[in-house]
Amino acid sequence: MEIFLQQLINGLTLGAIYGLIAIGYTMVFGVIGMVNFAHGDVFMLSSFIALIIFLLLTQILGLASIPLALVIVLVAAMALTGLWNFMIERLAYRRLRASFRLAPLISSIGMSIFLSNFVALAQGPRNKAVPSMLDEVFKLTEGHGYDVTLSLKQILIIAVTASLLFGLWYVVEKTPLGRAQRACEQDQTMAALLGVNVDRTVSATFVIGAVLAAAAGVLYMLYYGVVNPNDGFIAGVKAFTAAVLGGIGSLPGAVLGGLLIGLVETFWAAYFSSDYKDVAAFGVLAVTLIFLPRGLLGRADVEKV
Amino acid sequence: MRTEGFLSKVKSAGLAALIMAALSFPIVAYHADMDLTRGLFLESRWPLVAILVGGTFILRLLSEFVFAWMRGRPAAATRKTKQGISPRAFHLIGFAGIGALIAFPLAAVFMLGPAGSLKWIDNYGIQILIYVMLGWGLNIVVGLAGLLDLGYVAFYAVGAYAYALLATDLGWSFWLCLPICGAIAALFGLALGFPVLRLRGDYLAIVTLAFGEITRIVAVNWTALTNGDAGISLLPKITFFGIPFSKGAEGFASHFRLPFFPIERTIFLYYLILALALLTNFLTLRLRRLPLGRVWEALREDEIACRSLGIDTVAAKLSAFAIGALIAGIAGAFFAVRQGFVSPSSFGFIESATILSIVVLGGAGSQAGNVLAAILIIGGSEFLRELDVLQEFFGYTFDPTQYRMLLVGLAMVAMMNWRPRGLVATRRPSIFLKKAKPVAVELIAEGRG
Amino acid sequence: MTAPPLLRVEHLTIRFGGLTAIDDASFEARRGEITALIGPNGAGKTTLFNCITGFYKPDIGRIVLMQGEPNTADIDRLTRSVRRHGIFASGCICLLERMSDAEIARRARVARTFQNIRLFSGMTALENLIVARHNPLMAASGYTILGLLGIGAYRSAEKEAIETAKYWLAQIGLTERADDAAGSLSYGAQRQLEIARAMMTEPVLLCLDEPAAGLNSAESSKLNELLRDIRKTHGTSILLIEHDMSVVMSISNHVIVLDYGRKIADGTPSAIRCNENVIAAYLGVEDDELRLAETKVGA
């Protein structure tokens, strides 16, 4: 029971990170129907940006307060990653939007290869261990030979994720941008005819996706204490899995999918074998899609004849 | 007016430089290095940032001028309507190409000698031909049937491991293993194809990607069978239908009264993969003229219409998966015998992505386009290996393989922006009454599967 | 003397969520006749077609396709049988609601066209027609294996299919365009090609979903001729959805009127023309609207 509880906490934490990345996939897919393969690498890039800014603040500028440093890191990483993704969309995908479906996919795969190798070149291919910080741990239960703990980092991850999701909900539901996004999702040509600036809406979608991925990158760096240029691919694939599992195009679905993938992975690793934890996540994906082709919260797509 | 135009160009270049500065901060400006205690410290690289920013400014300014100049020119005469190459010329080019491929290793040996030509035959010739074959195999699935498969490498891996296991554990000969490996991979294709048939488009892509990754993870973790990350090594070498390529009296050279050169095996491997690839091509061209091939294309065009004509779309999709997998399995067995060992690292997602980009860049459905794309992508990426030379200038910390992959990634982006529908973007009809007119790419569907 | 029934739709009902698209519709289409299905937009005509051709499964009801001389007892026995097969007495009776779309086309020999044309637009007109012969050609090619080796009857089977395709291309006046991509043909030509493609499957029942939509009057009269010829020369019965009343009245033997998913009238064209229900629910409304519009513009 204690182990179960502990894994639940760990799984939800991991799932929150996947969920944040998954939103980027699901939003881009919703608005322009494209699988942005490079999104996982944008997440990885953000974790490196976060690490360097953190080191810059604490080592070179001599900022003593870790919480303040982390807030600055979060904001700066979000802004810079947003700019990166904005430029990626401009240079690598915009011209291909009206084109054939495989072209943007291949372009994004190329971008993914570029980003991971770019970071490996700029920062070295090896793991980088982040200085440890915020190591407080709260014990939830004691005795029984196994203590269930909740770390400050985990609380932080859940809190940051929840507040970002609230912000996202506000943007999508209550602002003209959100309305424009939904309009583009339905019919891009019609939206353009009605005065929606499609280019700007798509750019905004990429920036929002990157901002959330950057938050995930900061939290990931904080939680695991290690970053690597190759982390992007597998995290990206799992986040995409999460997006598909939740029903691609659905924002709550992305979060739900992220949490589920996080839980499946954690429980599988705890109870069965950590070697095959990725297989478990992919297995869940395959099984869901085969039996529930539209994902958990995806809209039913009646085949028009 | 002129100065205004100039100012706006400078402004635009300035903006580009500013964005470059923001993008390269902090990821280029600082390098997080590790000291001996594995603690991180920062090392600044502002000169590099300055070079990048300055370079961006100059390039952007130049490109602005080039664009302005191009806009200033009278619009070029409307493009001539594309005349497809006549079938006869097409055949001629095809045969000339095959002739060149057959002559290639001999010409290389003749010009560069046995030692100097090894690189060309092995790294360029064999490597490119493997990908041509894989591209043709995936072309059946993606280009003809319109089913997006991102896990094609799984079947390649199955073929390679099947050969490794059959050859080492059971000691079966390569020639016996070759068709068996193909059959095993085809069975895998059926097994994986069956559950994913109902999925369409990107869902199919992601599930096939997942299957590809699962295959690799199993290869890493099922150590009892696959020996994990270390892989299976010391596979038996290729023989000339039973005669080994060795120095002794039993060997190929003395058997045929030829002088012995180690490169003879490589040349044999080259002709073997050439034959396998040509066989694949023959199979595909033949299938296109049969009902099965036509129905694949019809499936890509409109699945619902297929069903309204009483066509069993499940069988059609499964057969595309199985035949694509069969080809990958055979290529995998060849890969294993050529390398002499197999390990999971050869079968990552990047392989699937490479094969898919060959198919897409070639022009989905086009056999000739695939060859061009394979030469461009694989040849180009092999050529980038020559960057190793640069190591002498930049010192040992310079890792050329990363530059290579970086450039490969950028090239994929650039090529897609240049030719989104591939190099050869017309379709040749499979049957005609009077004259085979190439079908314009705008009319061809890319399939939803 | 009325012809025996070919298709019998009984108590057909299908719902999408809360919407009842078709509500207890029953009718018959007789052998060798052209039966027209009319009704205002949204009356459920295309949905009914999709049920008959297996693309949708009805919630309630039976759709029987009969050939030869089946008796009612056989049909009922088949309906009650536990084995959920749709075919009885080697295709004499087909319960279409039990069969898949492809099975209906292949075994019950019901062919169809679509309201929004569904040609293989990147394939040539000829290829479109040859693909329609997939099943016999596939068998002739020994399920590809013999065809690959170049043995067996495939060559002659393909030749025969090409001859049939040439016949149909001539019928629709597209012989010259045989090697052009279907997507490059004019709208009217695409409609005709889709009908020809359906006819390549040698159907007993041809279901046409608004074949005259978007055609000009010359194309429309050519279509009438084609349909009459199909019926006369090939004995194929036709079920068609049509809005163009001149087409409906001039070529159909029998008219069925749907409104809001219910059948409101059923009879010969002349009987339908003066049926009060039809005038009220369909033609009448249009006249009212017309009059309303006329008063508005002050005409």
Tab-separated table of N, CA, C and O in Angstrom, chain B residues 106 240 245-249 251-261 264 267:
chain	number	residue	atom	x	y	z
B	106	LEU	N	34.009	-2.293	-60.682
B	106	LEU	CA	35.166	-2.626	-61.507
B	106	LEU	C	35.906	-1.353	-61.898
B	106	LEU	O	37.138	-1.286	-61.839
B	240	PHE	N	30.863	-17.376	-51.701
B	240	PHE	CA	30.425	-17.380	-53.090
B	240	PHE	C	29.674	-18.679	-53.323
B	240	PHE	O	30.238	-19.665	-53.785
B	245	PHE	N	35.535	-16.572	-49.324
B	245	PHE	CA	36.463	-15.574	-49.878
B	245	PHE	C	37.718	-15.551	-49.012
B	245	PHE	O	37.957	-14.629	-48.263
B	246	SER	N	38.496	-16.610	-49.069
B	246	SER	CA	39.687	-16.647	-48.211
B	246	SER	C	40.919	-16.858	-49.098
B	246	SER	O	40.828	-17.093	-50.298
B	247	LYS	N	42.047	-16.789	-48.410
B	247	LYS	CA	43.292	-16.779	-49.159
B	247	LYS	C	43.724	-18.176	-49.620
B	247	LYS	O	44.355	-18.324	-50.656
B	248	GLY	N	43.296	-19.173	-48.846
B	248	GLY	CA	43.822	-20.516	-49.044
B	248	GLY	C	43.405	-21.149	-50.369
B	248	GLY	O	42.770	-20.534	-51.227
B	249	ALA	N	43.761	-22.415	-50.531
B	249	ALA	CA	43.480	-23.140	-51.757
B	249	ALA	C	41.982	-23.335	-51.949
B	249	ALA	O	41.513	-23.520	-53.065
B	251	GLY	N	39.797	-21.163	-51.303
B	251	GLY	CA	39.142	-19.870	-51.434
B	251	GLY	C	38.669	-19.561	-52.841
B	251	GLY	O	38.985	-20.259	-53.811
B	252	PHE	N	37.888	-18.478	-52.930
B	252	PHE	CA	37.301	-18.022	-54.178
B	252	PHE	C	38.379	-17.721	-55.218
B	252	PHE	O	38.279	-18.130	-56.375
B	253	ALA	N	39.451	-17.047	-54.760
B	253	ALA	CA	40.472	-16.585	-55.703
B	253	ALA	C	41.166	-17.760	-56.377
B	253	ALA	O	41.240	-17.835	-57.604
B	254	SER	N	41.616	-18.734	-55.564
B	254	SER	CA	42.339	-19.836	-56.170
B	254	SER	C	41.390	-20.732	-56.953
B	254	SER	O	41.776	-21.322	-57.963
B	255	HIS	N	40.140	-20.810	-56.495
B	255	HIS	CA	39.156	-21.632	-57.180
B	255	HIS	C	38.953	-21.156	-58.605
B	255	HIS	O	38.806	-21.948	-59.527
B	256	PHE	N	38.894	-19.835	-58.770
B	256	PHE	CA	38.687	-19.287	-60.111
B	256	PHE	C	39.989	-18.785	-60.739
B	256	PHE	O	39.961	-18.019	-61.688
B	257	ARG	N	41.115	-19.211	-60.138
B	257	ARG	CA	42.436	-18.837	-60.658
B	257	ARG	C	42.590	-17.318	-60.810
B	257	ARG	O	43.000	-16.811	-61.843
B	258	LEU	N	42.186	-16.627	-59.775
B	258	LEU	CA	42.332	-15.177	-59.768
B	258	LEU	C	43.342	-14.814	-58.695
B	258	LEU	O	43.540	-15.573	-57.751
B	259	PRO	N	43.993	-13.659	-58.835
B	259	PRO	CA	44.842	-13.212	-57.725
B	259	PRO	C	43.967	-12.859	-56.530
B	259	PRO	O	42.834	-12.386	-56.703
B	260	PHE	N	44.438	-13.116	-55.325
B	260	PHE	CA	43.616	-12.881	-54.140
B	260	PHE	C	43.673	-11.418	-53.703
B	260	PHE	O	44.749	-10.846	-53.551
B	261	PHE	N	42.506	-10.829	-53.537
B	261	PHE	CA	42.410	-9.503	-52.929
B	261	PHE	C	41.276	-9.540	-51.919
B	261	PHE	O	40.215	-10.093	-52.218
B	264	GLU	N	37.648	-8.657	-52.937
B	264	GLU	CA	36.743	-9.489	-53.736
B	264	GLU	C	35.428	-9.750	-53.007
B	264	GLU	O	34.364	-9.754	-53.613
B	267	ILE	N	33.275	-6.690	-53.281
B	267	ILE	CA	32.685	-6.555	-54.618
B	267	ILE	C	31.526	-7.529	-54.777
B	267	ILE	O	30.476	-7.191	-55.306
